[in-house]
Amino acid sequence: MSDRREITVGENDDGEPVALPVIRLLTGRGFVTGKSGSGKSNTASVVAEELLEAGYPLLVVDTDGEYYGLKEEYEMLHAGADEECDIQIGPEHADRIATIALEENVPVILDVSGYLEEGVANELLRETARQLFVKEKKLKKPFLLVVEEVHEYIPEGGGVGETGRMLIKIGKRGRKHGLGIVGISQRPADVKKDFITQANWLVWHRLTWDNDTNVVGRIIDSEYAERVSELGDGEAFLQTDWTDGGVRKIQFRRKRTFDAGATPGLEDVDRPDLKSVSDTLVDDLQSISERQQRERSRIEELEAELDERERRIDDLEDELAAARDVSAAAERMADALAQPETVQSQLPDSSDELRRLHEEAVSLEDACEELEAELDAREAELAALEREREELADKLADREDELEARSQRIDALERENERLRARLRTLEDEGEGEDEGEGVSTETDADDAAVRNESDEEIVHGDGDPIEFGYTTVSDDTEKDDATDSDEPSRLEEVLETPGVRNHLERACANSRCSEETAQRVVSTLAREGPLRTEAIATRVDRSPVAVQSLLSELRTESILDRTAERMYALDDDVVASLATDPTDP
């Protein structure tokens, strides 16, 4: 982690940067809202980018599969149900996911958008949140849980399930353990008010529905309930409990990473190259899945065997009942033949007939004995099957005890591992303390002085005049240089005036609220000097870095600029090819 104490997320009406304290974001309770397209998800991504840039891990609950674009610049574990994820997981992985995020400092995107059964997604989120809460009781490490579409879990006026109760618990008690939470929703009227009123930082983007603006009126003031519907894209009212300035209107910057949640258009969008986590981490999670599958398969086999044994027992019991009925009938017949007076009264007076009946009686007695012997055999087989069923049930119970013992053994090993890690960190801290010299403080003082000098640059605000909203003034010398450069139309200007490129340039300017003059100067600077970072470009065109970052993001979206692996901006290859083409060639 870095030693940054604040992150810059945008600028106010006067063009001054707006910074938020890192520790308040990581351990506090936040709420970001706004109608679709107003910029709420962009705001959440900007906060995530800045925290990741500073080295602070977090876990994002992604309900729409739109946060994987963060992997364009940051190594994050993308876990969920889709094939596009780094690993397919289920509720059984919750403990390991929490360990990876908290103890191994690996940021996680928990993508719940791909689960066909809502219950599985809810259980995964609930168990992961519970494990984060339990582990943070011991670790007490600043960590942020970001939850999209929070109204689905903690609705206003509806029943709150186990998952929602777990999130509310984190909101109420997580801060003292270091666990913060920020909920995101496009419908504040549908979010349980207890959650909103407990938030210590809130971002209100554009809202137009009466029920939603009424919430703004109750939480802030009726004045803002009327003004919130007039906010532009990316604009918001920021309300924090750590400042005395009340509600601030700010313009959040555009996210730097790939916008996976953008509305699809007619033009093809290339999916960027994404950073991947270590294979060891993925293999570890995969082994949990494989072990769980083996255990589940074995249990299914044992249950199938039990079902087959029970079916066989039912069949034998039916056969046994039938045999008993036949035996009873044979015994009644034998008893009747054994009584001479009865037989004599019913049989004709014939020695041959009497002999035949006697033989039948003997045969029936033999059959009865055979049936009784078969009955004894079936009863013995039934008893053996009962014993087998009991043995299988005992094996199943032993298997479950073995699994429980293994789970306890794993927990013990993880606790021992954490103890060793804590010991290692203590030894490393002691070693670093011995190696530090007095020169460190001197170097730090120099760095602080440089930062103060950089922060003294003047930022001014204009209202509709040639100076752009939220940008620094343009010096006279720069204007003269621009006038000199424009005396003779360059090849770059001809390329920028072509219909296709012209349309892209105009859209980028409109979306970033920059003038075409500034955009042309940025493109000209990159054409002359090659790849540059945002700060260097801002210096050369005499504009604020926040404003230039928004313009660069839009120019990149419109395929006029590209960004290198070193996070430097350069002309797109197609634009470079157009510059190299001789306009006189047919």
Coordinates of C-alpha atoms in Angstrom, one line a residue:
M1 CA 0.0 0.0 0.0
S2 CA 1.1 3.6 -0.6
D3 CA 1.1 6.4 1.9
R4 CA -1.5 8.4 0.0
R5 CA -4.1 9.9 2.4
E6 CA -6.4 11.4 -0.2
I7 CA -7.6 10.5 -3.8
T8 CA -8.8 13.0 -6.4
V9 CA -12.1 12.1 -8.1
G10 CA -13.1 15.3 -9.9
E11 CA -13.4 19.1 -9.6
N12 CA -15.8 21.6 -8.2
D13 CA -17.6 24.6 -10.0
D14 CA -14.4 26.7 -9.6
G15 CA -12.3 24.1 -11.3
E16 CA -10.5 23.1 -8.1
P17 CA -9.7 19.4 -7.6
V18 CA -12.0 17.5 -5.2
A19 CA -10.2 15.0 -3.0
L20 CA -11.6 12.4 -0.6
P21 CA -9.8 10.9 2.4
V22 CA -8.8 7.3 1.8
I23 CA -9.5 6.1 5.4
R24 CA -13.0 7.5 5.3
L25 CA -13.8 5.6 2.1
L26 CA -12.3 2.3 3.2
T27 CA -13.9 2.1 6.6
G28 CA -17.0 4.3 6.2
R29 CA -20.5 3.8 4.9
G30 CA -21.3 5.3 1.4
F31 CA -24.2 5.6 -0.9
V32 CA -24.1 6.5 -4.6
T33 CA -27.3 7.0 -6.5
G34 CA -28.6 8.4 -9.8
K35 CA -30.8 7.3 -12.7
S36 CA -29.4 5.2 -15.5
G37 CA -26.8 7.1 -17.6
S38 CA -26.2 9.8 -15.0
G39 CA -22.8 8.5 -14.0
K40 CA -23.2 6.6 -10.8
S41 CA -21.3 3.5 -12.0
N42 CA -18.6 5.7 -13.5
T43 CA -18.3 7.3 -10.0
A44 CA -17.9 4.0 -8.4
S45 CA -15.3 3.0 -11.0
V46 CA -13.3 6.2 -10.4
V47 CA -13.2 5.6 -6.7
A48 CA -12.1 2.0 -7.3
E49 CA -9.4 3.1 -9.8
E50 CA -7.9 5.6 -7.4
L51 CA -7.9 3.2 -4.4
L52 CA -6.3 0.5 -6.6
E53 CA -3.8 3.0 -7.9
A54 CA -2.8 3.7 -4.3
G55 CA -2.5 0.0 -3.6
Y56 CA -5.6 -0.5 -1.5
P57 CA -7.5 -3.8 -2.3
L58 CA -11.3 -4.0 -2.4
L59 CA -14.1 -6.3 -3.4
V60 CA -16.8 -5.3 -5.9
V61 CA -20.1 -7.1 -6.1
D62 CA -20.9 -6.8 -9.8
T63 CA -24.6 -7.5 -10.6
D64 CA -24.4 -6.6 -14.3
G65 CA -20.9 -7.9 -15.4
E66 CA -19.6 -4.3 -16.1
Y67 CA -16.6 -4.0 -13.8
Y68 CA -14.1 -6.4 -15.5
G69 CA -12.8 -3.3 -17.5
L70 CA -10.8 -2.5 -14.3
K71 CA -8.6 -5.5 -15.2
E72 CA -7.2 -3.4 -18.2
E73 CA -4.9 -1.7 -15.7
Y74 CA -5.1 -3.6 -12.4
E75 CA -4.5 -7.3 -11.5
M76 CA -7.8 -8.4 -10.0
L77 CA -9.5 -11.8 -9.5
H78 CA -12.6 -11.9 -11.6
A79 CA -14.7 -14.7 -10.0
G80 CA -18.2 -15.8 -10.9
A81 CA -20.2 -18.2 -13.1
D82 CA -19.4 -17.0 -16.6
E83 CA -16.6 -18.5 -18.8
E84 CA -15.2 -15.0 -19.1
C85 CA -14.3 -15.1 -15.4
D86 CA -10.9 -16.1 -14.2
I87 CA -12.5 -18.9 -12.2
Q88 CA -16.0 -20.3 -11.8
I89 CA -16.9 -20.4 -8.1
G90 CA -19.8 -21.3 -5.8
P91 CA -20.7 -20.6 -2.1
E92 CA -18.1 -23.2 -1.0
H93 CA -15.4 -20.7 -2.2
A94 CA -16.6 -17.9 0.1
D95 CA -14.0 -18.4 2.8
R96 CA -11.1 -18.6 0.3
I97 CA -12.3 -15.5 -1.6
A98 CA -12.4 -13.5 1.6
T99 CA -8.9 -14.7 2.5
I100 CA -7.5 -13.8 -0.9
A101 CA -9.0 -10.3 -0.7
L102 CA -8.1 -9.5 2.9
E103 CA -4.9 -11.4 3.7
E104 CA -3.3 -11.7 0.3
N105 CA -4.2 -8.2 -0.9
V106 CA -5.7 -9.3 -4.2
P107 CA -8.6 -7.1 -5.3
V108 CA -11.7 -9.2 -6.3
I109 CA -14.6 -8.7 -8.7
L110 CA -17.4 -11.0 -7.4
D111 CA -19.5 -11.2 -10.6
V112 CA -22.9 -12.6 -9.6
S113 CA -24.5 -11.7 -13.0
G114 CA -24.0 -15.2 -14.5
Y115 CA -25.8 -17.4 -12.0
L116 CA -29.0 -18.9 -13.3
E117 CA -30.3 -19.6 -9.8
E118 CA -30.7 -16.4 -7.8
G119 CA -30.4 -18.4 -4.6
V120 CA -26.9 -19.5 -5.4
A121 CA -25.8 -15.9 -6.1
N122 CA -27.4 -14.7 -2.9
E123 CA -25.7 -17.5 -0.9
L124 CA -22.3 -16.7 -2.4
L125 CA -22.6 -13.0 -1.6
R126 CA -23.9 -13.7 1.9
E127 CA -21.2 -16.1 2.8
T128 CA -18.5 -14.0 1.3
A129 CA -19.7 -10.9 3.3
R130 CA -19.9 -13.0 6.4
Q131 CA -16.4 -14.2 6.0
L132 CA -15.1 -10.7 5.4
F133 CA -16.9 -9.5 8.6
V134 CA -15.5 -12.4 10.7
K135 CA -12.0 -12.1 9.5
E136 CA -12.0 -8.3 9.9
K137 CA -12.7 -8.8 13.6
K138 CA -9.2 -10.2 13.9
L139 CA -7.3 -8.3 11.1
K140 CA -8.9 -4.8 11.5
K141 CA -7.5 -3.9 8.1
P142 CA -9.1 -1.0 6.2
F143 CA -11.1 -2.6 3.4
L144 CA -14.0 -1.5 1.1
L145 CA -16.9 -3.7 0.0
V146 CA -18.7 -2.2 -3.1
V147 CA -22.3 -3.5 -3.7
E148 CA -24.1 -2.7 -7.0
E149 CA -27.9 -2.6 -7.1
V150 CA -28.0 -2.6 -3.3
H151 CA -31.9 -2.2 -3.4
E152 CA -32.1 -5.8 -4.5
Y153 CA -30.7 -6.9 -1.1
I154 CA -32.0 -4.3 1.3
P155 CA -35.3 -3.1 -0.2
E156 CA -37.5 -0.4 1.4
G157 CA -40.9 -1.7 2.5
G158 CA -40.1 -5.3 1.5
G159 CA -38.8 -8.3 3.3
V160 CA -35.0 -8.2 3.9
G161 CA -33.4 -11.7 3.6
E162 CA -30.4 -13.1 5.2
T163 CA -28.1 -11.5 2.6
G164 CA -29.6 -8.0 3.2
R165 CA -29.3 -8.5 7.0
M166 CA -25.6 -9.3 6.6
L167 CA -25.0 -6.2 4.6
I168 CA -26.9 -4.0 7.1
K169 CA -24.8 -5.6 9.9
I170 CA -21.6 -4.6 8.0
G171 CA -23.0 -1.1 7.6
K172 CA -23.8 -0.8 11.3
R173 CA -20.8 -2.6 12.9
G174 CA -18.2 -3.0 10.2
R175 CA -16.5 0.4 10.6
K176 CA -15.0 -0.4 14.1
H177 CA -13.4 -3.5 12.6
G178 CA -12.1 -1.6 9.5
L179 CA -14.7 -2.9 7.0
G180 CA -16.5 -0.3 5.0
I181 CA -19.3 -0.6 2.5
V182 CA -20.7 1.5 -0.3
G183 CA -24.1 0.8 -1.8
I184 CA -25.0 1.8 -5.4
S185 CA -28.6 2.1 -6.7
Q186 CA -30.5 4.0 -9.4
R187 CA -33.6 4.1 -7.2
P188 CA -33.0 5.6 -3.7
A189 CA -36.8 5.3 -3.0
D190 CA -36.4 1.5 -3.1
V191 CA -33.5 1.4 -0.7
K192 CA -34.1 0.8 3.0
K193 CA -33.8 4.3 4.6
D194 CA -31.9 3.0 7.6
F195 CA -29.0 2.2 5.3
I196 CA -29.1 5.7 3.6
T197 CA -29.3 7.6 6.8
Q198 CA -26.4 5.7 8.3
A199 CA -24.1 6.7 5.4
N200 CA -21.4 9.2 6.2
W201 CA -20.7 10.0 2.5
L202 CA -23.4 10.3 -0.2
V203 CA -23.2 11.0 -3.9
W204 CA -26.5 12.2 -5.6
H205 CA -26.4 12.1 -9.4
R206 CA -29.3 13.1 -11.6
L207 CA -32.7 11.9 -10.4
T208 CA -36.1 12.7 -12.0
W209 CA -38.7 10.4 -10.5
D210 CA -40.8 12.2 -7.8
N211 CA -40.3 9.4 -5.2
D212 CA -36.6 9.6 -5.7
T213 CA -36.3 13.4 -5.5
N214 CA -38.4 13.3 -2.4
V215 CA -35.7 11.2 -0.8
V216 CA -33.2 13.9 -1.7
G217 CA -35.5 16.5 0.0
R218 CA -35.7 14.4 3.2
I219 CA -32.0 13.6 3.4
I220 CA -30.6 17.0 2.3
D221 CA -33.1 19.8 1.6
S222 CA -36.0 20.6 -0.6
E223 CA -33.8 23.0 -2.6
Y224 CA -31.7 20.1 -3.7
A225 CA -34.7 18.0 -4.4
E226 CA -35.6 20.5 -7.2
R227 CA -32.0 20.9 -8.5
V228 CA -31.0 17.2 -8.6
S229 CA -33.1 16.7 -11.8
E230 CA -31.0 19.4 -13.6
L231 CA -27.6 17.8 -13.1
G232 CA -25.6 16.8 -16.2
D233 CA -23.8 13.5 -16.9
G234 CA -21.1 13.0 -14.3
E235 CA -22.3 15.9 -12.1
A236 CA -23.4 15.2 -8.6
F237 CA -24.1 16.7 -5.1
L238 CA -21.5 15.4 -2.7
Q239 CA -22.5 15.2 1.0
T240 CA -19.9 14.1 3.7
D241 CA -20.0 14.3 7.4
W242 CA -16.2 15.1 7.7
T243 CA -16.5 18.6 6.1
D244 CA -18.2 21.7 7.4
G245 CA -18.9 23.1 3.9
G246 CA -22.2 21.4 3.5
V247 CA -23.3 19.9 0.2
R248 CA -20.8 20.4 -2.7
K249 CA -21.6 20.2 -6.5
I250 CA -18.8 18.4 -8.3
Q251 CA -18.0 17.0 -11.7
F252 CA -16.6 13.5 -11.4
R253 CA -13.8 12.6 -14.0
R254 CA -14.3 9.9 -16.6
K255 CA -12.9 6.5 -15.7
R256 CA -9.6 5.6 -17.3
T257 CA -10.2 1.9 -17.8
F258 CA -12.4 0.2 -20.3
D259 CA -16.1 1.0 -20.0
A260 CA -17.7 -2.4 -20.1
G261 CA -21.0 -1.0 -19.0
A262 CA -21.4 1.4 -21.9
T263 CA -24.6 1.2 -24.0
P264 CA -23.7 -0.8 -27.2
G265 CA -23.7 1.1 -30.4
L266 CA -23.4 0.3 -34.1
E267 CA -19.6 0.5 -34.1
D268 CA -17.4 -2.4 -33.2
V269 CA -15.8 -2.2 -29.8
D270 CA -12.6 -4.1 -29.2
R271 CA -12.3 -5.8 -25.9
P272 CA -8.9 -4.6 -24.3
D273 CA -6.2 -6.9 -23.1
L274 CA -6.9 -7.7 -19.5
K275 CA -4.4 -8.3 -16.7
S276 CA -4.5 -11.7 -15.1
V277 CA -3.8 -13.0 -11.6
S278 CA -1.3 -15.7 -10.8
D279 CA -2.0 -19.2 -12.0
T280 CA -1.3 -20.5 -8.5
L281 CA -4.2 -18.5 -7.1
V282 CA -6.6 -19.8 -9.8
D283 CA -5.4 -23.4 -9.3
D284 CA -5.9 -23.1 -5.6
L285 CA -9.6 -22.1 -6.2
Q286 CA -9.9 -24.8 -8.8
S287 CA -8.7 -27.4 -6.4
I288 CA -11.5 -26.4 -4.0
S289 CA -14.0 -26.9 -6.8
E290 CA -12.6 -30.3 -7.7
R291 CA -12.5 -31.5 -4.1
Q292 CA -16.1 -30.3 -3.6
Q293 CA -17.2 -32.1 -6.8
R294 CA -15.5 -35.4 -5.7
E295 CA -17.1 -35.2 -2.3
R296 CA -20.5 -34.4 -3.8
S297 CA -20.2 -37.3 -6.3
R298 CA -19.2 -39.8 -3.5
I299 CA -22.2 -38.7 -1.4
E300 CA -24.5 -39.2 -4.4
E301 CA -23.1 -42.7 -5.0
L302 CA -23.7 -43.6 -1.4
E303 CA -27.2 -42.2 -1.5
A304 CA -27.9 -44.2 -4.7
E305 CA -26.7 -47.4 -3.0
L306 CA -29.0 -46.8 -0.1
D307 CA -31.9 -46.1 -2.4
E308 CA -31.2 -49.4 -4.2
R309 CA -31.0 -51.3 -1.0
E310 CA -34.2 -49.9 0.3
R311 CA -35.9 -50.7 -3.0
R312 CA -34.7 -54.4 -2.8
I313 CA -35.9 -54.5 0.8
D314 CA -39.4 -53.3 -0.2
D315 CA -39.5 -56.0 -3.0
L316 CA -38.5 -58.8 -0.5
E317 CA -41.1 -57.6 2.0
D318 CA -43.8 -57.8 -0.7
E319 CA -42.6 -61.4 -1.7
L320 CA -42.5 -62.3 2.0
A321 CA -46.1 -61.2 2.5
A322 CA -47.3 -63.2 -0.5
A323 CA -45.5 -66.3 0.7
R324 CA -47.1 -66.0 4.1
D325 CA -50.5 -65.8 2.5
V326 CA -49.8 -69.0 0.5
S327 CA -48.5 -70.8 3.6
A328 CA -51.6 -69.8 5.6
A329 CA -53.9 -71.2 2.8
A330 CA -51.9 -74.5 2.7
E331 CA -52.2 -74.9 6.4
R332 CA -55.9 -74.4 6.4
M333 CA -56.3 -77.0 3.6
A334 CA -54.1 -79.5 5.5
D335 CA -56.1 -79.0 8.6
A336 CA -59.3 -79.7 6.7
L337 CA -58.0 -82.9 5.2
A338 CA -56.7 -84.1 8.6
Q339 CA -60.3 -84.3 10.0
P340 CA -61.9 -87.7 8.8
E341 CA -65.5 -86.8 9.6
T342 CA -65.3 -83.6 7.6
V343 CA -63.6 -85.3 4.7
Q344 CA -65.9 -88.3 4.8
S345 CA -69.0 -86.0 4.7
Q346 CA -67.7 -84.1 1.7
L347 CA -66.0 -86.9 -0.3
P348 CA -67.7 -89.8 -2.3
D349 CA -67.3 -93.3 -0.9
S350 CA -64.4 -94.3 -3.1
S351 CA -61.0 -95.7 -1.9
D352 CA -59.3 -94.4 -5.0
E353 CA -60.6 -90.9 -4.5
L354 CA -59.7 -90.9 -0.9
R355 CA -56.2 -92.0 -1.7
R356 CA -55.9 -89.2 -4.2
L357 CA -57.0 -86.6 -1.7
H358 CA -54.6 -88.0 0.8
E359 CA -51.7 -87.6 -1.6
E360 CA -52.7 -84.0 -2.3
A361 CA -52.7 -83.4 1.4
V362 CA -49.2 -84.8 1.7
S363 CA -48.1 -82.6 -1.3
L364 CA -49.6 -79.5 0.3
E365 CA -47.8 -80.2 3.5
D366 CA -44.5 -80.6 1.6
A367 CA -45.2 -77.4 -0.3
C368 CA -46.0 -75.6 3.0
E369 CA -42.7 -76.8 4.5
E370 CA -40.8 -75.6 1.4
L371 CA -42.6 -72.2 1.6
E372 CA -41.7 -71.9 5.3
A373 CA -38.1 -72.7 4.4
E374 CA -38.1 -70.1 1.6
L375 CA -39.7 -67.7 4.0
D376 CA -36.9 -68.2 6.5
A377 CA -34.3 -67.7 3.8
R378 CA -36.0 -64.5 2.6
E379 CA -36.1 -63.2 6.2
A380 CA -32.4 -64.0 6.6
E381 CA -31.7 -62.1 3.3
L382 CA -33.8 -59.2 4.5
A383 CA -31.9 -59.1 7.8
A384 CA -28.6 -59.1 5.9
L385 CA -29.8 -56.2 3.7
E386 CA -30.8 -54.3 6.8
R387 CA -27.3 -54.8 8.3
E388 CA -25.8 -53.6 5.0
R389 CA -27.9 -50.5 5.0
E390 CA -26.8 -49.8 8.6
E391 CA -23.2 -50.2 7.5
L392 CA -23.6 -47.9 4.6
A393 CA -25.3 -45.3 6.8
D394 CA -22.3 -45.6 9.3
K395 CA -19.9 -45.2 6.4
L396 CA -21.7 -42.1 5.3
A397 CA -21.6 -40.7 8.8
D398 CA -17.9 -41.5 9.1
R399 CA -17.3 -39.7 5.7
E400 CA -19.1 -36.6 7.0
D401 CA -17.1 -36.7 10.2
E402 CA -13.9 -37.0 8.1
L403 CA -14.9 -34.0 6.0
E404 CA -15.6 -32.0 9.2
A405 CA -12.2 -33.0 10.6
R406 CA -10.5 -31.9 7.4
S407 CA -12.3 -28.6 7.5
Q408 CA -11.2 -28.0 11.0
R409 CA -7.6 -29.0 10.0
I410 CA -7.7 -26.5 7.2
D411 CA -8.9 -23.8 9.5
A412 CA -6.1 -24.6 12.0
L413 CA -3.5 -24.5 9.2
E414 CA -4.8 -21.1 8.0
R415 CA -4.6 -19.7 11.6
E416 CA -1.1 -21.0 11.9
N417 CA -0.2 -19.5 8.5
E418 CA -1.6 -16.1 9.6
R419 CA 0.4 -16.3 12.8
L420 CA 3.6 -16.9 10.8
R421 CA 2.7 -14.1 8.4
A422 CA 2.2 -11.7 11.3
R423 CA 5.6 -12.8 12.8
L424 CA 7.2 -12.3 9.3
R425 CA 5.7 -8.8 9.1
T426 CA 7.0 -8.0 12.5
L427 CA 10.5 -9.1 11.7
E428 CA 10.4 -7.1 8.4
D429 CA 9.3 -4.0 10.2
E430 CA 12.1 -4.4 12.8
G431 CA 14.6 -4.8 9.9
E432 CA 13.3 -1.8 8.1
G433 CA 13.5 0.3 11.2
E434 CA 17.2 -0.6 11.7
D435 CA 18.0 0.2 8.1
E436 CA 16.3 3.7 7.9
G437 CA 18.6 6.7 8.1
E438 CA 18.2 10.3 8.8
G439 CA 18.3 11.1 5.1
V440 CA 14.8 9.7 4.7
S441 CA 13.2 12.6 6.5
T442 CA 15.1 15.1 4.4
E443 CA 14.1 13.5 1.2
T444 CA 10.5 13.3 2.4
D445 CA 10.5 17.0 3.2
A446 CA 11.8 17.8 -0.3
D447 CA 9.0 15.7 -1.8
D448 CA 6.4 17.5 0.3
A449 CA 7.7 20.8 -0.8
A450 CA 7.5 19.8 -4.4
V451 CA 3.9 18.7 -3.9
R452 CA 3.1 22.0 -2.3
N453 CA 4.6 23.9 -5.1
E454 CA 2.6 21.9 -7.6
S455 CA -0.6 22.5 -5.7
D456 CA -0.1 26.3 -5.8
E457 CA -0.9 26.5 -9.6
E458 CA -3.9 28.7 -10.1
I459 CA -7.1 27.2 -11.4
V460 CA -9.8 29.6 -12.6
H461 CA -13.4 29.2 -13.7
G462 CA -15.1 30.9 -16.7
D463 CA -18.8 31.2 -17.4
G464 CA -19.2 30.7 -21.1
D465 CA -16.3 32.9 -22.3
P466 CA -13.4 31.4 -24.3
I467 CA -11.8 30.1 -21.1
E468 CA -13.3 26.6 -20.6
F469 CA -15.2 25.6 -17.5
G470 CA -12.9 24.2 -14.8
Y471 CA -9.6 24.7 -16.7
T472 CA -6.6 27.0 -16.1
T473 CA -6.1 30.2 -18.1
V474 CA -4.2 30.2 -21.4
S475 CA -1.1 32.4 -21.4
D476 CA -0.6 35.1 -24.1
D477 CA 2.6 33.4 -25.3
T478 CA 0.7 30.1 -25.9
E479 CA -2.0 31.9 -27.8
K480 CA 0.6 33.5 -30.0
D481 CA 2.3 30.2 -30.7
D482 CA -1.1 28.7 -31.6
A483 CA -1.8 31.6 -34.0
T484 CA 1.6 31.1 -35.6
D485 CA 1.0 27.4 -36.0
S486 CA -2.4 28.0 -37.6
D487 CA -1.0 30.3 -40.3
E488 CA -0.2 27.4 -42.6
P489 CA -2.7 24.5 -42.5
S490 CA -0.8 21.3 -41.5
R491 CA -1.4 17.8 -42.8
L492 CA -2.8 17.0 -39.3
E493 CA -5.4 19.7 -39.6
E494 CA -6.5 18.3 -43.0
V495 CA -6.9 14.8 -41.4
L496 CA -8.9 16.2 -38.5
E497 CA -11.2 18.0 -41.0
T498 CA -12.1 14.7 -42.8
P499 CA -15.8 13.9 -42.2
G500 CA -15.2 10.6 -40.3
V501 CA -12.5 12.0 -38.0
R502 CA -14.3 15.3 -37.6
N503 CA -17.5 13.6 -36.2
H504 CA -15.4 11.6 -33.7
L505 CA -13.6 14.7 -32.6
E506 CA -16.9 16.7 -32.1
R507 CA -18.4 13.8 -29.9
A508 CA -15.2 13.7 -27.8
C509 CA -15.4 17.4 -27.2
A510 CA -19.1 17.3 -26.3
N511 CA -18.8 14.4 -23.9
S512 CA -15.8 15.9 -22.1
R513 CA -17.1 19.5 -22.2
C514 CA -13.9 20.7 -23.8
S515 CA -13.5 23.0 -26.9
E516 CA -12.4 21.8 -30.2
E517 CA -9.4 24.2 -30.0
T518 CA -8.1 22.3 -26.9
A519 CA -8.7 19.0 -28.5
Q520 CA -6.7 20.0 -31.6
R521 CA -3.9 21.3 -29.5
V522 CA -3.7 18.0 -27.6
V523 CA -3.7 16.0 -30.8
S524 CA -1.0 18.4 -32.3
T525 CA 1.1 18.0 -29.2
L526 CA 1.0 14.2 -29.4
A527 CA 1.7 14.3 -33.2
R528 CA 4.9 16.4 -32.6
E529 CA 6.2 14.8 -29.4
G530 CA 4.9 11.3 -29.4
P531 CA 3.5 9.4 -26.4
L532 CA 3.0 11.5 -23.2
R533 CA 1.4 11.1 -19.8
T534 CA -1.6 13.1 -18.7
E535 CA 0.3 15.5 -16.6
A536 CA 2.8 16.3 -19.4
I537 CA 0.0 16.9 -21.9
A538 CA -1.9 19.2 -19.4
T539 CA 1.3 21.3 -19.0
R540 CA 1.8 21.7 -22.7
V541 CA -1.8 22.8 -23.4
D542 CA -2.0 24.8 -20.2
R543 CA -5.1 23.0 -18.9
S544 CA -5.9 21.2 -15.6
P545 CA -5.0 17.5 -15.4
V546 CA -8.5 16.5 -14.4
A547 CA -10.0 18.2 -17.5
V548 CA -7.3 16.8 -19.8
Q549 CA -7.9 13.3 -18.4
S550 CA -11.6 13.5 -19.3
L551 CA -10.8 14.7 -22.8
L552 CA -8.1 12.0 -23.3
S553 CA -10.6 9.3 -22.2
E554 CA -13.2 10.5 -24.8
L555 CA -10.6 10.8 -27.6
R556 CA -9.5 7.3 -26.8
T557 CA -13.1 6.1 -26.9
E558 CA -13.5 7.7 -30.4
S559 CA -10.3 5.9 -31.6
I560 CA -8.4 9.2 -32.2
L561 CA -5.9 8.3 -29.4
D562 CA -4.6 5.1 -27.9
R563 CA -2.9 4.3 -24.6
T564 CA 0.4 2.4 -24.3
A565 CA 1.2 -0.2 -21.7
E566 CA 3.2 2.5 -19.9
R567 CA -0.1 4.5 -19.4
M568 CA 1.0 7.1 -21.9
Y569 CA -1.3 8.5 -24.6
A570 CA -0.4 8.6 -28.4
L571 CA -2.1 9.0 -31.7
D572 CA -4.1 6.0 -32.8
D573 CA -2.5 3.9 -35.5
D574 CA -5.2 4.8 -38.1
V575 CA -4.6 8.5 -37.5
V576 CA -0.8 8.0 -37.9
A577 CA -1.4 6.1 -41.1
S578 CA -3.6 8.9 -42.4
L579 CA -0.8 11.5 -41.6
A580 CA 1.7 9.4 -43.6
T581 CA -0.6 9.3 -46.7
D582 CA 0.2 11.8 -49.4
P583 CA -3.0 13.8 -50.1
T584 CA -2.0 14.2 -53.7
D585 CA -2.1 10.4 -54.3
P586 CA -5.2 9.3 -56.2

